[in-house]
Amino acid sequence: MTERLLRIAQICGQRGVSEQEALINKQRGCGARRPRPEIAGLLPVSKSTWWAGVKSGKFPQPIKLPGRVTVWRMSDIEAWLDRQAGEVN
């Protein structure tokens, strides 16, 4: 069985962009230029908070794949969540 890998949008969530919004963004030259679905994240943290936590060692370290793709192992995220639940109890 292969390890499930998560991208940051799957961890932190991602706001959806409609076709109309994407067209406006493309004309303005900023923001998402292609339509994309909304993604509900696993954790209630922003991307900047996530990256700060990765840098400080609070959150699991990523894996860099070829082509500038950064992912995290689902098992690392689950283990981190289990540790957090243990600290609360």
mmCIF file of N, CA, C and O in Angstrom:
data_model
loop_
_atom_site.group_PDB
_atom_site.id
_atom_site.type_symbol
_atom_site.label_atom_id
_atom_site.label_comp_id
_atom_site.label_asym_id
_atom_site.label_seq_id
_atom_site.Cartn_x
_atom_site.Cartn_y
_atom_site.Cartn_z
ATOM 1 N N MET A 1 0.844 -1.182 0.000
ATOM 2 C CA MET A 1 0.000 0.000 0.000
ATOM 3 C C MET A 1 0.888 1.244 0.000
ATOM 4 O O MET A 1 1.871 1.320 0.723
ATOM 5 N N THR A 2 0.542 2.209 -0.806
ATOM 6 C CA THR A 2 1.359 3.409 -0.894
ATOM 7 C C THR A 2 0.924 4.430 0.148
ATOM 8 O O THR A 2 -0.226 4.475 0.568
ATOM 9 N N GLU A 3 1.874 5.220 0.540
ATOM 10 C CA GLU A 3 1.640 6.277 1.524
ATOM 11 C C GLU A 3 0.820 7.401 0.903
ATOM 12 O O GLU A 3 1.116 7.849 -0.204
ATOM 13 N N ARG A 4 -0.202 7.870 1.594
ATOM 14 C CA ARG A 4 -0.992 9.008 1.103
ATOM 15 C C ARG A 4 -0.230 10.293 1.404
ATOM 16 O O ARG A 4 0.246 10.500 2.515
ATOM 17 N N LEU A 5 -0.131 11.150 0.409
ATOM 18 C CA LEU A 5 0.564 12.419 0.549
ATOM 19 C C LEU A 5 -0.444 13.557 0.455
ATOM 20 O O LEU A 5 -1.380 13.503 -0.340
ATOM 21 N N LEU A 6 -0.247 14.578 1.274
ATOM 22 C CA LEU A 6 -1.149 15.729 1.304
ATOM 23 C C LEU A 6 -0.419 16.991 0.909
ATOM 24 O O LEU A 6 0.723 17.210 1.326
ATOM 25 N N ARG A 7 -1.073 17.828 0.143
ATOM 26 C CA ARG A 7 -0.536 19.156 -0.165
ATOM 27 C C ARG A 7 -1.105 20.138 0.849
ATOM 28 O O ARG A 7 -2.064 19.844 1.553
ATOM 29 N N ILE A 8 -0.526 21.317 0.899
ATOM 30 C CA ILE A 8 -0.915 22.287 1.923
ATOM 31 C C ILE A 8 -2.394 22.657 1.835
ATOM 32 O O ILE A 8 -3.039 22.885 2.859
ATOM 33 N N ALA A 9 -2.966 22.701 0.641
ATOM 34 C CA ALA A 9 -4.394 23.032 0.500
ATOM 35 C C ALA A 9 -5.269 21.980 1.178
ATOM 36 O O ALA A 9 -6.342 22.305 1.694
ATOM 37 N N GLN A 10 -4.826 20.734 1.197
ATOM 38 C CA GLN A 10 -5.594 19.686 1.849
ATOM 39 C C GLN A 10 -5.465 19.765 3.370
ATOM 40 O O GLN A 10 -6.350 19.321 4.082
ATOM 41 N N ILE A 11 -4.386 20.322 3.843
ATOM 42 C CA ILE A 11 -4.165 20.456 5.285
ATOM 43 C C ILE A 11 -4.855 21.708 5.819
ATOM 44 O O ILE A 11 -5.564 21.659 6.829
ATOM 45 N N CYS A 12 -4.660 22.834 5.150
ATOM 46 C CA CYS A 12 -5.167 24.130 5.630
ATOM 47 C C CYS A 12 -6.452 24.574 4.950
ATOM 48 O O CYS A 12 -7.084 25.529 5.393
ATOM 49 N N GLY A 13 -6.815 23.938 3.861
ATOM 50 C CA GLY A 13 -7.999 24.343 3.121
ATOM 51 C C GLY A 13 -7.650 25.344 2.032
ATOM 52 O O GLY A 13 -6.558 25.900 1.988
ATOM 53 N N GLN A 14 -8.599 25.553 1.148
ATOM 54 C CA GLN A 14 -8.391 26.471 0.025
ATOM 55 C C GLN A 14 -9.733 27.066 -0.377
ATOM 56 O O GLN A 14 -10.720 26.355 -0.528
ATOM 57 N N ARG A 15 -9.753 28.371 -0.536
ATOM 58 C CA ARG A 15 -10.961 29.058 -0.985
ATOM 59 C C ARG A 15 -11.188 28.751 -2.462
ATOM 60 O O ARG A 15 -10.262 28.741 -3.260
ATOM 61 N N GLY A 16 -12.424 28.510 -2.817
ATOM 62 C CA GLY A 16 -12.757 28.251 -4.206
ATOM 63 C C GLY A 16 -12.718 29.535 -5.037
ATOM 64 O O GLY A 16 -12.863 30.629 -4.509
ATOM 65 N N VAL A 17 -12.484 29.378 -6.340
ATOM 66 C CA VAL A 17 -12.465 30.508 -7.273
ATOM 67 C C VAL A 17 -13.372 30.142 -8.448
ATOM 68 O O VAL A 17 -13.168 29.120 -9.101
ATOM 69 N N SER A 18 -14.375 30.998 -8.690
ATOM 70 C CA SER A 18 -15.300 30.753 -9.799
ATOM 71 C C SER A 18 -14.632 31.138 -11.120
ATOM 72 O O SER A 18 -13.600 31.812 -11.140
ATOM 73 N N GLU A 19 -15.249 30.725 -12.215
ATOM 74 C CA GLU A 19 -14.715 31.087 -13.532
ATOM 75 C C GLU A 19 -14.690 32.598 -13.709
ATOM 76 O O GLU A 19 -13.735 33.157 -14.258
ATOM 77 N N GLN A 20 -15.738 33.270 -13.230
ATOM 78 C CA GLN A 20 -15.810 34.721 -13.352
ATOM 79 C C GLN A 20 -14.700 35.396 -12.527
ATOM 80 O O GLN A 20 -14.035 36.312 -13.008
ATOM 81 N N GLU A 21 -14.492 34.940 -11.290
ATOM 82 C CA GLU A 21 -13.414 35.501 -10.469
ATOM 83 C C GLU A 21 -12.054 35.289 -11.125
ATOM 84 O O GLU A 21 -11.206 36.178 -11.116
ATOM 85 N N ALA A 22 -11.847 34.099 -11.668
ATOM 86 C CA ALA A 22 -10.569 33.787 -12.315
ATOM 87 C C ALA A 22 -10.321 34.707 -13.501
ATOM 88 O O ALA A 22 -9.202 35.187 -13.705
ATOM 89 N N LEU A 23 -11.354 34.972 -14.287
ATOM 90 C CA LEU A 23 -11.223 35.864 -15.442
ATOM 91 C C LEU A 23 -10.868 37.286 -14.988
ATOM 92 O O LEU A 23 -9.966 37.918 -15.549
ATOM 93 N N ILE A 24 -11.534 37.769 -13.952
ATOM 94 C CA ILE A 24 -11.238 39.105 -13.419
ATOM 95 C C ILE A 24 -9.808 39.157 -12.897
ATOM 96 O O ILE A 24 -9.067 40.105 -13.150
ATOM 97 N N ASN A 25 -9.398 38.128 -12.172
ATOM 98 C CA ASN A 25 -8.026 38.074 -11.649
ATOM 99 C C ASN A 25 -6.999 38.067 -12.775
ATOM 100 O O ASN A 25 -5.956 38.716 -12.678
ATOM 101 N N LYS A 26 -7.305 37.335 -13.820
ATOM 102 C CA LYS A 26 -6.391 37.262 -14.959
ATOM 103 C C LYS A 26 -6.229 38.636 -15.603
ATOM 104 O O LYS A 26 -5.128 39.054 -15.960
ATOM 105 N N GLN A 27 -7.332 39.358 -15.743
ATOM 106 C CA GLN A 27 -7.286 40.698 -16.331
ATOM 107 C C GLN A 27 -6.526 41.676 -15.431
ATOM 108 O O GLN A 27 -5.804 42.539 -15.915
ATOM 109 N N ARG A 28 -6.689 41.529 -14.127
ATOM 110 C CA ARG A 28 -5.991 42.408 -13.176
ATOM 111 C C ARG A 28 -4.529 42.020 -12.992
ATOM 112 O O ARG A 28 -3.739 42.835 -12.534
ATOM 113 N N GLY A 29 -4.231 40.763 -13.272
ATOM 114 C CA GLY A 29 -2.858 40.292 -13.101
ATOM 115 C C GLY A 29 -2.517 39.881 -11.683
ATOM 116 O O GLY A 29 -1.344 39.807 -11.315
ATOM 117 N N CYS A 30 -3.522 39.615 -10.851
ATOM 118 C CA CYS A 30 -3.251 39.151 -9.494
ATOM 119 C C CYS A 30 -4.341 38.176 -9.060
ATOM 120 O O CYS A 30 -5.445 38.193 -9.577
ATOM 121 N N GLY A 31 -4.003 37.314 -8.117
ATOM 122 C CA GLY A 31 -4.947 36.320 -7.621
ATOM 123 C C GLY A 31 -4.964 35.077 -8.493
ATOM 124 O O GLY A 31 -4.234 34.958 -9.474
ATOM 125 N N ALA A 32 -5.815 34.134 -8.099
ATOM 126 C CA ALA A 32 -5.940 32.869 -8.827
ATOM 127 C C ALA A 32 -6.498 33.127 -10.219
ATOM 128 O O ALA A 32 -7.524 33.776 -10.378
ATOM 129 N N ARG A 33 -5.798 32.645 -11.227
ATOM 130 C CA ARG A 33 -6.193 32.917 -12.614
ATOM 131 C C ARG A 33 -6.935 31.765 -13.272
ATOM 132 O O ARG A 33 -7.287 31.830 -14.438
ATOM 133 N N ARG A 34 -7.125 30.687 -12.504
ATOM 134 C CA ARG A 34 -7.886 29.552 -13.005
ATOM 135 C C ARG A 34 -8.948 29.171 -11.980
ATOM 136 O O ARG A 34 -8.704 29.283 -10.782
ATOM 137 N N PRO A 35 -10.102 28.718 -12.445
ATOM 138 C CA PRO A 35 -11.129 28.284 -11.498
ATOM 139 C C PRO A 35 -10.608 27.098 -10.679
ATOM 140 O O PRO A 35 -9.803 26.299 -11.167
ATOM 141 N N ARG A 36 -11.031 27.024 -9.425
ATOM 142 C CA ARG A 36 -10.636 25.893 -8.590
ATOM 143 C C ARG A 36 -11.723 25.642 -7.561
ATOM 144 O O ARG A 36 -12.419 26.560 -7.134
ATOM 145 N N PRO A 37 -11.865 24.406 -7.142
ATOM 146 C CA PRO A 37 -12.897 24.085 -6.151
ATOM 147 C C PRO A 37 -12.449 24.491 -4.749
ATOM 148 O O PRO A 37 -11.251 24.623 -4.477
ATOM 149 N N GLU A 38 -13.417 24.667 -3.885
ATOM 150 C CA GLU A 38 -13.104 24.914 -2.479
ATOM 151 C C GLU A 38 -12.682 23.597 -1.849
ATOM 152 O O GLU A 38 -13.238 22.543 -2.160
ATOM 153 N N ILE A 39 -11.677 23.650 -0.983
ATOM 154 C CA ILE A 39 -11.201 22.461 -0.297
ATOM 155 C C ILE A 39 -11.293 22.715 1.200
ATOM 156 O O ILE A 39 -10.756 23.706 1.701
ATOM 157 N N ALA A 40 -11.982 21.835 1.903
ATOM 158 C CA ALA A 40 -12.048 21.935 3.359
ATOM 159 C C ALA A 40 -10.763 21.350 3.933
ATOM 160 O O ALA A 40 -10.367 20.236 3.583
ATOM 161 N N GLY A 41 -10.088 22.092 4.767
ATOM 162 C CA GLY A 41 -8.823 21.637 5.335
ATOM 163 C C GLY A 41 -9.008 20.699 6.512
ATOM 164 O O GLY A 41 -10.060 20.661 7.146
ATOM 165 N N LEU A 42 -7.961 19.947 6.813
ATOM 166 C CA LEU A 42 -7.968 19.054 7.971
ATOM 167 C C LEU A 42 -7.808 19.824 9.271
ATOM 168 O O LEU A 42 -8.322 19.415 10.306
ATOM 169 N N LEU A 43 -7.059 20.906 9.238
ATOM 170 C CA LEU A 43 -6.751 21.667 10.444
ATOM 171 C C LEU A 43 -7.224 23.111 10.306
ATOM 172 O O LEU A 43 -7.146 23.687 9.221
ATOM 173 N N PRO A 44 -7.657 23.717 11.394
ATOM 174 C CA PRO A 44 -8.118 25.105 11.340
ATOM 175 C C PRO A 44 -6.962 26.102 11.497
ATOM 176 O O PRO A 44 -6.917 26.874 12.455
ATOM 177 N N VAL A 45 -6.011 26.038 10.595
ATOM 178 C CA VAL A 45 -4.878 26.975 10.615
ATOM 179 C C VAL A 45 -4.688 27.555 9.221
ATOM 180 O O VAL A 45 -5.015 26.920 8.221
ATOM 181 N N SER A 46 -4.144 28.772 9.164
ATOM 182 C CA SER A 46 -3.855 29.391 7.874
ATOM 183 C C SER A 46 -2.559 28.809 7.319
ATOM 184 O O SER A 46 -1.777 28.189 8.051
ATOM 185 N N LYS A 47 -2.323 29.045 6.052
ATOM 186 C CA LYS A 47 -1.084 28.564 5.435
ATOM 187 C C LYS A 47 0.134 29.202 6.073
ATOM 188 O O LYS A 47 1.141 28.527 6.299
ATOM 189 N N SER A 48 0.058 30.500 6.383
ATOM 190 C CA SER A 48 1.218 31.162 6.995
ATOM 191 C C SER A 48 1.489 30.609 8.388
ATOM 192 O O SER A 48 2.655 30.419 8.770
ATOM 193 N N THR A 49 0.436 30.308 9.153
ATOM 194 C CA THR A 49 0.620 29.691 10.472
ATOM 195 C C THR A 49 1.223 28.305 10.322
ATOM 196 O O THR A 49 2.108 27.909 11.091
ATOM 197 N N TRP A 50 0.751 27.568 9.333
ATOM 198 C CA TRP A 50 1.286 26.216 9.093
ATOM 199 C C TRP A 50 2.780 26.289 8.782
ATOM 200 O O TRP A 50 3.581 25.575 9.368
ATOM 201 N N TRP A 51 3.162 27.169 7.851
ATOM 202 C CA TRP A 51 4.573 27.270 7.473
ATOM 203 C C TRP A 51 5.433 27.728 8.646
ATOM 204 O O TRP A 51 6.557 27.254 8.826
ATOM 205 N N ALA A 52 4.920 28.644 9.472
ATOM 206 C CA ALA A 52 5.674 29.081 10.657
ATOM 207 C C ALA A 52 5.863 27.912 11.623
ATOM 208 O O ALA A 52 6.949 27.747 12.203
ATOM 209 N N GLY A 53 4.827 27.087 11.774
ATOM 210 C CA GLY A 53 4.921 25.907 12.633
ATOM 211 C C GLY A 53 5.873 24.858 12.085
ATOM 212 O O GLY A 53 6.577 24.184 12.841
ATOM 213 N N VAL A 54 5.911 24.710 10.779
ATOM 214 C CA VAL A 54 6.868 23.783 10.152
ATOM 215 C C VAL A 54 8.291 24.274 10.419
ATOM 216 O O VAL A 54 9.168 23.510 10.814
ATOM 217 N N LYS A 55 8.496 25.573 10.230
ATOM 218 C CA LYS A 55 9.822 26.164 10.430
ATOM 219 C C LYS A 55 10.292 26.004 11.875
ATOM 220 O O LYS A 55 11.454 25.698 12.131
ATOM 221 N N SER A 56 9.383 26.197 12.831
ATOM 222 C CA SER A 56 9.747 26.115 14.247
ATOM 223 C C SER A 56 9.821 24.677 14.753
ATOM 224 O O SER A 56 10.285 24.442 15.863
ATOM 225 N N GLY A 57 9.338 23.717 13.968
ATOM 226 C CA GLY A 57 9.359 22.317 14.388
ATOM 227 C C GLY A 57 8.081 21.865 15.083
ATOM 228 O O GLY A 57 7.983 20.730 15.527
ATOM 229 N N LYS A 58 7.099 22.751 15.183
ATOM 230 C CA LYS A 58 5.826 22.409 15.827
ATOM 231 C C LYS A 58 5.027 21.419 14.980
ATOM 232 O O LYS A 58 4.386 20.522 15.497
ATOM 233 N N PHE A 59 5.041 21.621 13.656
ATOM 234 C CA PHE A 59 4.315 20.760 12.731
ATOM 235 C C PHE A 59 5.298 19.853 11.986
ATOM 236 O O PHE A 59 6.485 20.153 11.912
ATOM 237 N N PRO A 60 4.800 18.746 11.411
ATOM 238 C CA PRO A 60 5.679 17.817 10.685
ATOM 239 C C PRO A 60 6.414 18.485 9.520
ATOM 240 O O PRO A 60 5.908 19.413 8.894
ATOM 241 N N GLN A 61 7.596 17.974 9.251
ATOM 242 C CA GLN A 61 8.413 18.479 8.147
ATOM 243 C C GLN A 61 7.887 17.922 6.815
ATOM 244 O O GLN A 61 7.425 16.788 6.746
ATOM 245 N N PRO A 62 7.957 18.724 5.758
ATOM 246 C CA PRO A 62 7.460 18.280 4.451
ATOM 247 C C PRO A 62 8.484 17.444 3.704
ATOM 248 O O PRO A 62 9.636 17.333 4.102
ATOM 249 N N ILE A 63 8.013 16.907 2.602
ATOM 250 C CA ILE A 63 8.853 16.191 1.643
ATOM 251 C C ILE A 63 8.830 17.026 0.363
ATOM 252 O O ILE A 63 7.760 17.455 -0.071
ATOM 253 N N LYS A 64 9.975 17.238 -0.231
ATOM 254 C CA LYS A 64 10.043 17.973 -1.498
ATOM 255 C C LYS A 64 10.088 16.956 -2.633
ATOM 256 O O LYS A 64 10.974 16.112 -2.692
ATOM 257 N N LEU A 65 9.129 17.049 -3.533
ATOM 258 C CA LEU A 65 9.096 16.184 -4.712
ATOM 259 C C LEU A 65 9.646 16.962 -5.901
ATOM 260 O O LEU A 65 9.682 18.194 -5.884
ATOM 261 N N PRO A 66 10.054 16.265 -6.951
ATOM 262 C CA PRO A 66 10.534 16.964 -8.147
ATOM 263 C C PRO A 66 9.455 17.903 -8.693
ATOM 264 O O PRO A 66 8.266 17.627 -8.584
ATOM 265 N N GLY A 67 9.890 19.010 -9.247
ATOM 266 C CA GLY A 67 8.953 19.959 -9.833
ATOM 267 C C GLY A 67 8.415 20.960 -8.827
ATOM 268 O O GLY A 67 7.329 21.484 -9.000
ATOM 269 N N ARG A 68 9.148 21.205 -7.751
ATOM 270 C CA ARG A 68 8.779 22.191 -6.732
ATOM 271 C C ARG A 68 7.470 21.859 -6.020
ATOM 272 O O ARG A 68 6.713 22.746 -5.636
ATOM 273 N N VAL A 69 7.177 20.587 -5.852
ATOM 274 C CA VAL A 69 5.976 20.164 -5.157
ATOM 275 C C VAL A 69 6.343 19.799 -3.727
ATOM 276 O O VAL A 69 7.268 19.032 -3.492
ATOM 277 N N THR A 70 5.611 20.360 -2.762
ATOM 278 C CA THR A 70 5.841 20.076 -1.352
ATOM 279 C C THR A 70 4.634 19.319 -0.811
ATOM 280 O O THR A 70 3.494 19.740 -1.010
ATOM 281 N N VAL A 71 4.889 18.211 -0.120
ATOM 282 C CA VAL A 71 3.820 17.375 0.423
ATOM 283 C C VAL A 71 4.182 16.930 1.838
ATOM 284 O O VAL A 71 5.334 17.028 2.262
ATOM 285 N N TRP A 72 3.173 16.439 2.538
ATOM 286 C CA TRP A 72 3.370 15.852 3.855
ATOM 287 C C TRP A 72 2.765 14.460 3.840
ATOM 288 O O TRP A 72 1.744 14.225 3.198
ATOM 289 N N ARG A 73 3.393 13.536 4.572
ATOM 290 C CA ARG A 73 2.831 12.190 4.697
ATOM 291 C C ARG A 73 1.597 12.259 5.601
ATOM 292 O O ARG A 73 1.634 12.856 6.671
ATOM 293 N N MET A 74 0.532 11.598 5.185
ATOM 294 C CA MET A 74 -0.682 11.540 6.000
ATOM 295 C C MET A 74 -0.359 10.898 7.342
ATOM 296 O O MET A 74 -0.869 11.339 8.377
ATOM 297 N N SER A 75 0.502 9.907 7.355
ATOM 298 C CA SER A 75 0.854 9.242 8.616
ATOM 299 C C SER A 75 1.552 10.204 9.578
ATOM 300 O O SER A 75 1.350 10.130 10.795
ATOM 301 N N ASP A 76 2.371 11.137 9.062
ATOM 302 C CA ASP A 76 3.020 12.140 9.918
ATOM 303 C C ASP A 76 1.986 13.095 10.517
ATOM 304 O O ASP A 76 2.073 13.460 11.692
ATOM 305 N N ILE A 77 1.001 13.494 9.715
ATOM 306 C CA ILE A 77 -0.060 14.388 10.192
ATOM 307 C C ILE A 77 -0.889 13.668 11.260
ATOM 308 O O ILE A 77 -1.196 14.228 12.316
ATOM 309 N N GLU A 78 -1.251 12.409 10.984
ATOM 310 C CA GLU A 78 -2.046 11.641 11.953
ATOM 311 C C GLU A 78 -1.281 11.447 13.260
ATOM 312 O O GLU A 78 -1.864 11.568 14.345
ATOM 313 N N ALA A 79 0.012 11.159 13.171
ATOM 314 C CA ALA A 79 0.828 10.986 14.381
ATOM 315 C C ALA A 79 0.897 12.295 15.170
ATOM 316 O O ALA A 79 0.801 12.301 16.406
ATOM 317 N N TRP A 80 1.030 13.421 14.472
ATOM 318 C CA TRP A 80 1.057 14.728 15.133
ATOM 319 C C TRP A 80 -0.277 14.977 15.840
ATOM 320 O O TRP A 80 -0.302 15.427 16.985
ATOM 321 N N LEU A 81 -1.395 14.687 15.154
ATOM 322 C CA LEU A 81 -2.712 14.867 15.758
ATOM 323 C C LEU A 81 -2.881 13.986 16.993
ATOM 324 O O LEU A 81 -3.432 14.426 18.013
ATOM 325 N N ASP A 82 -2.403 12.740 16.932
ATOM 326 C CA ASP A 82 -2.476 11.839 18.079
ATOM 327 C C ASP A 82 -1.693 12.386 19.270
ATOM 328 O O ASP A 82 -2.133 12.323 20.415
ATOM 329 N N ARG A 83 -0.501 12.948 18.997
ATOM 330 C CA ARG A 83 0.304 13.545 20.072
ATOM 331 C C ARG A 83 -0.423 14.734 20.693
ATOM 332 O O ARG A 83 -0.407 14.924 21.904
ATOM 333 N N GLN A 84 -1.076 15.546 19.850
ATOM 334 C CA GLN A 84 -1.810 16.708 20.364
ATOM 335 C C GLN A 84 -2.967 16.261 21.246
ATOM 336 O O GLN A 84 -3.221 16.842 22.298
ATOM 337 N N ALA A 85 -3.669 15.218 20.828
ATOM 338 C CA ALA A 85 -4.791 14.700 21.618
ATOM 339 C C ALA A 85 -4.303 14.146 22.953
ATOM 340 O O ALA A 85 -4.946 14.309 23.976
ATOM 341 N N GLY A 86 -3.104 13.530 22.949
ATOM 342 C CA GLY A 86 -2.518 12.998 24.186
ATOM 343 C C GLY A 86 -2.131 14.095 25.158
ATOM 344 O O GLY A 86 -2.218 13.928 26.377
ATOM 345 N N GLU A 87 -1.699 15.245 24.628
ATOM 346 C CA GLU A 87 -1.296 16.366 25.489
ATOM 347 C C GLU A 87 -2.491 17.020 26.161
ATOM 348 O O GLU A 87 -2.388 17.553 27.250
ATOM 349 N N VAL A 88 -3.662 16.963 25.496
ATOM 350 C CA VAL A 88 -4.869 17.581 26.046
ATOM 351 C C VAL A 88 -5.414 16.746 27.184
ATOM 352 O O VAL A 88 -5.892 17.258 28.189
ATOM 353 N N ASN A 89 -5.344 15.419 27.034
ATOM 354 C CA ASN A 89 -5.907 14.519 28.054
ATOM 355 C C ASN A 89 -5.036 14.390 29.224
ATOM 356 O O ASN A 89 -4.112 14.409 29.637
#
